[in-house]
Amino acid sequence: QQQVKQSPQSLIVQKGGISIINCAYENTAFDYFPWYQQFPGKGPALLIAIRPDVSEKKEGRFTISFNKSAKQFSLHIMDSQPGDSATYFCAASHTSNDYKLSFGAGTTVTVRA
Amino acid sequence: DAGVIQSPRHEVTEMGQEVTLRCKPISGHNSLFWYRQTMMRGLELLIYFNNNVPIDDSGMPEDRFSAKMPNASFSTLKIQPSEPRDSAVYFCASNWDLPNTGELFFGEGSRLTVL
């Protein structure tokens, strides 16, 4: 079964808008939560990651918000650009399990110019 | 620096044929992962090697699938016999565990179509 549930499946946003993708997990042993970005015909690439000792991490226009009590985390893409059009995967793992990642189903983001 | 290299990039074969997918991890990485990506099931971990030893193959769908890592710079994923439901993109990824940052480096994938 999918250990990480991701929504929405797809979203369309206007250039300059905010894209928000949500993920939820059940396994409280998870202690590493990365987001991967995948362009068509390419493999996923790490975008940003967070550990549960912080509630938010920001890198440029990308921000992860983490809610440990709710077992949820989300990716916010601020000032979305056409070059951000891609599929985004949330994932989770626990360091005691050799960092085996469980991926969400993915969200296809389309940024309209 | 070269990333993870996979071959072939595309493979079209007929049901019942043997398929071999190849992967060269990033030099110095000692962990290697094979993933399968489909629209229906997303990214699924098939098998994970550490220091060339298979650690977890619980994701391998059935006996038709096998994977080997004869040395630190090469791994294969074999499907024999192949079936149409095996059609997917197969990704190889690698990283190192000392220190383990958790980041996986993916190849560009091998797109398999079984007719």
mmCIF file of C-alpha atoms in Angstrom:
data_model
loop_
_atom_site.group_PDB
_atom_site.id
_atom_site.type_symbol
_atom_site.label_atom_id
_atom_site.label_comp_id
_atom_site.label_asym_id
_atom_site.label_seq_id
_atom_site.Cartn_x
_atom_site.Cartn_y
_atom_site.Cartn_z
ATOM 1 C CA GLN A 1 0.000 0.000 0.000
ATOM 2 C CA GLN A 2 1.100 3.567 -0.575
ATOM 3 C CA GLN A 3 2.776 4.829 2.586
ATOM 4 C CA VAL A 4 2.686 8.449 1.455
ATOM 5 C CA LYS A 5 -0.522 9.962 0.086
ATOM 6 C CA GLN A 6 -0.136 12.969 -2.217
ATOM 7 C CA SER A 7 -2.670 15.458 -3.559
ATOM 8 C CA PRO A 8 -3.728 16.890 -5.891
ATOM 9 C CA GLN A 9 -2.957 14.645 -8.853
ATOM 10 C CA SER A 10 -2.521 17.700 -11.055
ATOM 11 C CA LEU A 11 -2.837 21.447 -10.880
ATOM 12 C CA ILE A 12 -2.707 24.405 -13.205
ATOM 13 C CA VAL A 13 -1.475 27.772 -12.005
ATOM 14 C CA GLN A 14 -0.910 31.100 -13.687
ATOM 15 C CA LYS A 15 2.574 32.523 -13.935
ATOM 16 C CA GLY A 16 3.362 34.334 -10.707
ATOM 17 C CA GLY A 17 0.868 32.309 -8.702
ATOM 18 C CA ILE A 18 1.403 29.877 -5.818
ATOM 19 C CA SER A 19 1.395 26.112 -6.286
ATOM 20 C CA ILE A 20 0.615 24.012 -3.215
ATOM 21 C CA ILE A 21 1.042 20.244 -3.018
ATOM 22 C CA ASN A 22 0.120 18.244 0.072
ATOM 23 C CA CYS A 23 1.334 14.932 1.436
ATOM 24 C CA ALA A 24 0.352 12.794 4.406
ATOM 25 C CA TYR A 25 2.029 9.785 5.976
ATOM 26 C CA GLU A 26 1.205 7.205 8.616
ATOM 27 C CA ASN A 27 4.544 5.732 9.643
ATOM 28 C CA THR A 28 5.767 7.768 12.632
ATOM 29 C CA ALA A 29 9.245 6.278 12.160
ATOM 30 C CA PHE A 30 9.755 8.402 9.059
ATOM 31 C CA ASP A 31 12.332 11.109 9.740
ATOM 32 C CA TYR A 32 13.354 12.372 6.317
ATOM 33 C CA PHE A 33 10.961 14.036 3.870
ATOM 34 C CA PRO A 34 12.324 15.025 0.449
ATOM 35 C CA TRP A 35 10.603 16.436 -2.595
ATOM 36 C CA TYR A 36 11.720 15.366 -6.046
ATOM 37 C CA GLN A 37 11.103 17.182 -9.322
ATOM 38 C CA GLN A 38 10.790 15.298 -12.596
ATOM 39 C CA PHE A 39 10.744 16.748 -16.097
ATOM 40 C CA PRO A 40 9.410 14.690 -19.042
ATOM 41 C CA GLY A 41 11.929 12.123 -20.212
ATOM 42 C CA LYS A 42 14.180 12.632 -17.203
ATOM 43 C CA GLY A 43 14.691 10.960 -13.888
ATOM 44 C CA PRO A 44 13.520 12.564 -10.639
ATOM 45 C CA ALA A 45 15.959 14.992 -9.027
ATOM 46 C CA LEU A 46 16.053 16.161 -5.418
ATOM 47 C CA LEU A 47 14.486 19.596 -5.034
ATOM 48 C CA ILE A 48 14.377 20.199 -1.290
ATOM 49 C CA ALA A 49 14.171 18.086 1.870
ATOM 50 C CA ILE A 50 13.223 18.507 5.505
ATOM 51 C CA ARG A 51 13.687 16.629 8.756
ATOM 52 C CA PRO A 52 11.039 16.670 11.519
ATOM 53 C CA ASP A 53 13.044 18.855 13.897
ATOM 54 C CA VAL A 54 11.995 21.946 11.908
ATOM 55 C CA SER A 55 8.553 23.100 10.799
ATOM 56 C CA GLU A 56 9.590 24.937 7.669
ATOM 57 C CA LYS A 57 12.444 25.044 5.192
ATOM 58 C CA LYS A 58 12.832 27.505 2.368
ATOM 59 C CA GLU A 59 15.114 27.397 -0.648
ATOM 60 C CA GLY A 60 14.520 30.188 -3.096
ATOM 61 C CA ARG A 61 10.911 30.045 -4.279
ATOM 62 C CA PHE A 62 10.365 26.576 -2.813
ATOM 63 C CA THR A 63 9.183 26.062 0.769
ATOM 64 C CA ILE A 64 8.393 22.878 2.683
ATOM 65 C CA SER A 65 5.972 23.165 5.601
ATOM 66 C CA PHE A 66 5.960 20.269 8.051
ATOM 67 C CA ASN A 67 3.309 19.413 10.659
ATOM 68 C CA LYS A 68 4.567 16.533 12.769
ATOM 69 C CA SER A 69 1.434 16.152 14.907
ATOM 70 C CA ALA A 70 -0.799 15.945 11.841
ATOM 71 C CA LYS A 71 1.730 13.804 9.949
ATOM 72 C CA GLN A 72 1.482 16.104 6.975
ATOM 73 C CA PHE A 73 3.888 18.126 4.892
ATOM 74 C CA SER A 74 3.480 20.347 1.897
ATOM 75 C CA LEU A 75 5.430 22.036 -0.877
ATOM 76 C CA HIS A 76 4.744 25.646 -1.789
ATOM 77 C CA ILE A 77 6.087 27.063 -5.038
ATOM 78 C CA MET A 78 5.969 30.836 -4.859
ATOM 79 C CA ASP A 79 5.940 33.067 -7.961
ATOM 80 C CA SER A 80 5.459 29.990 -10.165
ATOM 81 C CA GLN A 81 7.245 30.123 -13.517
ATOM 82 C CA PRO A 82 6.669 28.150 -16.752
ATOM 83 C CA GLY A 83 10.009 26.412 -16.107
ATOM 84 C CA ASP A 84 8.500 24.952 -12.928
ATOM 85 C CA SER A 85 6.100 22.866 -15.025
ATOM 86 C CA ALA A 86 7.012 19.330 -13.995
ATOM 87 C CA THR A 87 5.846 16.414 -11.885
ATOM 88 C CA TYR A 88 6.595 16.717 -8.177
ATOM 89 C CA PHE A 89 6.902 13.740 -5.850
ATOM 90 C CA CYS A 90 6.927 13.844 -2.091
ATOM 91 C CA ALA A 91 8.681 10.999 -0.328
ATOM 92 C CA ALA A 92 9.533 9.746 3.125
ATOM 93 C CA SER A 93 12.044 7.430 4.708
ATOM 94 C CA HIS A 94 13.618 6.641 8.044
ATOM 95 C CA THR A 95 17.343 6.714 8.565
ATOM 96 C CA SER A 96 17.298 3.402 10.421
ATOM 97 C CA ASN A 97 16.049 1.759 7.225
ATOM 98 C CA ASP A 98 18.902 2.774 4.962
ATOM 99 C CA TYR A 99 16.937 5.722 3.586
ATOM 100 C CA LYS A 100 14.613 3.568 1.469
ATOM 101 C CA LEU A 101 12.236 6.121 0.024
ATOM 102 C CA SER A 102 8.474 5.676 -0.181
ATOM 103 C CA PHE A 103 7.173 8.007 -2.868
ATOM 104 C CA GLY A 104 3.818 9.714 -3.210
ATOM 105 C CA ALA A 105 1.868 9.278 -6.454
ATOM 106 C CA GLY A 106 3.083 12.567 -7.904
ATOM 107 C CA THR A 107 1.520 15.909 -8.859
ATOM 108 C CA THR A 108 1.785 17.308 -12.358
ATOM 109 C CA VAL A 109 2.120 21.075 -12.190
ATOM 110 C CA THR A 110 1.438 23.192 -15.253
ATOM 111 C CA VAL A 111 2.306 26.877 -15.105
ATOM 112 C CA ARG A 112 0.504 28.953 -17.735
ATOM 113 C CA ALA A 113 2.287 32.035 -19.039
ATOM 114 C CA ASP B 1 30.860 14.502 -13.732
ATOM 115 C CA ALA B 2 28.830 11.724 -15.305
ATOM 116 C CA GLY B 3 25.593 10.920 -13.578
ATOM 117 C CA VAL B 4 23.894 7.552 -13.358
ATOM 118 C CA ILE B 5 23.983 5.986 -16.818
ATOM 119 C CA GLN B 6 21.249 3.630 -17.964
ATOM 120 C CA SER B 7 20.896 1.649 -21.144
ATOM 121 C CA PRO B 8 18.998 1.157 -23.292
ATOM 122 C CA ARG B 9 16.939 4.352 -23.104
ATOM 123 C CA HIS B 10 14.124 2.697 -25.028
ATOM 124 C CA GLU B 11 13.342 -0.955 -25.566
ATOM 125 C CA VAL B 12 10.460 -2.444 -27.507
ATOM 126 C CA THR B 13 10.110 -6.186 -27.337
ATOM 127 C CA GLU B 14 7.543 -8.897 -27.760
ATOM 128 C CA MET B 15 5.897 -10.842 -25.002
ATOM 129 C CA GLY B 16 8.013 -13.779 -23.898
ATOM 130 C CA GLN B 17 11.342 -12.237 -24.792
ATOM 131 C CA GLU B 18 14.138 -11.642 -22.320
ATOM 132 C CA VAL B 19 14.896 -8.033 -21.430
ATOM 133 C CA THR B 20 18.096 -6.810 -19.781
ATOM 134 C CA LEU B 21 18.401 -3.291 -18.466
ATOM 135 C CA ARG B 22 21.787 -1.916 -17.449
ATOM 136 C CA CYS B 23 22.965 0.665 -14.982
ATOM 137 C CA LYS B 24 26.271 2.320 -14.178
ATOM 138 C CA PRO B 25 26.060 4.193 -10.847
ATOM 139 C CA ILE B 26 27.975 7.331 -10.030
ATOM 140 C CA SER B 27 31.593 6.519 -9.204
ATOM 141 C CA GLY B 28 32.079 6.257 -5.452
ATOM 142 C CA HIS B 29 28.449 5.537 -4.667
ATOM 143 C CA ASN B 30 27.932 2.295 -2.793
ATOM 144 C CA SER B 31 24.141 2.020 -2.765
ATOM 145 C CA LEU B 32 22.089 1.250 -5.852
ATOM 146 C CA PHE B 33 18.329 1.183 -6.277
ATOM 147 C CA TRP B 34 16.075 -0.028 -9.087
ATOM 148 C CA TYR B 35 12.687 1.675 -9.346
ATOM 149 C CA ARG B 36 9.773 1.127 -11.720
ATOM 150 C CA GLN B 37 7.473 3.978 -12.718
ATOM 151 C CA THR B 38 3.973 3.539 -14.131
ATOM 152 C CA MET B 39 0.964 5.812 -14.301
ATOM 153 C CA MET B 40 -1.066 3.437 -12.173
ATOM 154 C CA ARG B 41 1.438 2.645 -9.423
ATOM 155 C CA GLY B 42 3.844 5.582 -9.481
ATOM 156 C CA LEU B 43 7.440 4.991 -8.390
ATOM 157 C CA GLU B 44 7.969 1.569 -6.860
ATOM 158 C CA LEU B 45 11.217 0.350 -5.324
ATOM 159 C CA LEU B 46 12.110 -3.025 -6.809
ATOM 160 C CA ILE B 47 15.452 -3.826 -5.204
ATOM 161 C CA TYR B 48 18.216 -2.152 -3.225
ATOM 162 C CA PHE B 49 21.935 -3.052 -3.165
ATOM 163 C CA ASN B 50 24.515 -1.879 -0.672
ATOM 164 C CA ASN B 51 28.188 -2.580 -1.386
ATOM 165 C CA ASN B 52 27.085 -4.829 -4.261
ATOM 166 C CA VAL B 53 24.976 -7.025 -1.971
ATOM 167 C CA PRO B 54 21.184 -7.208 -2.404
ATOM 168 C CA ILE B 55 19.712 -5.917 0.844
ATOM 169 C CA ASP B 56 16.005 -5.788 0.086
ATOM 170 C CA ASP B 57 14.312 -7.344 -2.926
ATOM 171 C CA SER B 58 10.807 -7.373 -1.480
ATOM 172 C CA GLY B 59 9.617 -5.083 -4.258
ATOM 173 C CA MET B 60 10.558 -7.453 -7.065
ATOM 174 C CA PRO B 61 7.157 -8.377 -8.485
ATOM 175 C CA GLU B 62 7.765 -12.046 -9.229
ATOM 176 C CA ASP B 63 10.327 -14.637 -10.185
ATOM 177 C CA ARG B 64 10.463 -13.354 -13.740
ATOM 178 C CA PHE B 65 12.470 -10.410 -12.404
ATOM 179 C CA SER B 66 16.071 -10.711 -11.286
ATOM 180 C CA ALA B 67 18.807 -8.202 -10.543
ATOM 181 C CA LYS B 68 22.541 -8.481 -10.133
ATOM 182 C CA MET B 69 25.386 -6.217 -9.173
ATOM 183 C CA PRO B 70 28.644 -8.021 -10.028
ATOM 184 C CA ASN B 71 30.798 -5.008 -9.131
ATOM 185 C CA ALA B 72 30.550 -1.464 -7.832
ATOM 186 C CA SER B 73 30.158 0.053 -11.281
ATOM 187 C CA PHE B 74 27.534 -2.129 -12.926
ATOM 188 C CA SER B 75 24.098 -3.564 -12.284
ATOM 189 C CA THR B 76 21.513 -5.342 -14.405
ATOM 190 C CA LEU B 77 17.785 -5.872 -14.122
ATOM 191 C CA LYS B 78 16.513 -8.821 -16.122
ATOM 192 C CA ILE B 79 12.964 -9.778 -17.000
ATOM 193 C CA GLN B 80 12.450 -13.263 -18.393
ATOM 194 C CA PRO B 81 9.942 -13.869 -19.877
ATOM 195 C CA SER B 82 8.590 -10.370 -20.365
ATOM 196 C CA GLU B 83 4.855 -9.604 -20.330
ATOM 197 C CA PRO B 84 2.861 -6.568 -21.526
ATOM 198 C CA ARG B 85 2.174 -5.551 -17.898
ATOM 199 C CA ASP B 86 5.929 -5.061 -17.445
ATOM 200 C CA SER B 87 5.737 -2.011 -19.715
ATOM 201 C CA ALA B 88 7.039 0.893 -17.635
ATOM 202 C CA VAL B 89 9.979 3.221 -17.166
ATOM 203 C CA TYR B 90 12.692 1.596 -15.084
ATOM 204 C CA PHE B 91 14.988 3.894 -13.145
ATOM 205 C CA CYS B 92 18.300 3.181 -11.537
ATOM 206 C CA ALA B 93 19.463 5.446 -8.710
ATOM 207 C CA SER B 94 22.555 5.554 -6.547
ATOM 208 C CA ASN B 95 23.989 7.271 -3.496
ATOM 209 C CA TRP B 96 26.652 6.805 -0.865
ATOM 210 C CA ASP B 97 26.009 5.985 2.771
ATOM 211 C CA LEU B 98 29.011 7.610 4.426
ATOM 212 C CA PRO B 99 27.721 10.147 5.043
ATOM 213 C CA ASN B 100 24.204 9.355 3.992
ATOM 214 C CA THR B 101 22.395 12.545 3.120
ATOM 215 C CA GLY B 102 19.367 10.649 1.907
ATOM 216 C CA GLU B 103 19.623 12.114 -1.603
ATOM 217 C CA LEU B 104 19.157 9.694 -4.474
ATOM 218 C CA PHE B 105 20.693 10.393 -7.869
ATOM 219 C CA PHE B 106 18.524 8.983 -10.642
ATOM 220 C CA GLY B 107 19.421 8.032 -14.174
ATOM 221 C CA GLU B 108 17.252 9.076 -17.098
ATOM 222 C CA GLY B 109 15.445 5.753 -17.143
ATOM 223 C CA SER B 110 14.840 2.905 -19.564
ATOM 224 C CA ARG B 111 11.412 2.961 -21.168
ATOM 225 C CA LEU B 112 10.260 -0.610 -21.779
ATOM 226 C CA THR B 113 7.371 -1.504 -24.037
ATOM 227 C CA VAL B 114 6.315 -5.137 -24.201
ATOM 228 C CA LEU B 115 3.941 -5.897 -27.080
#
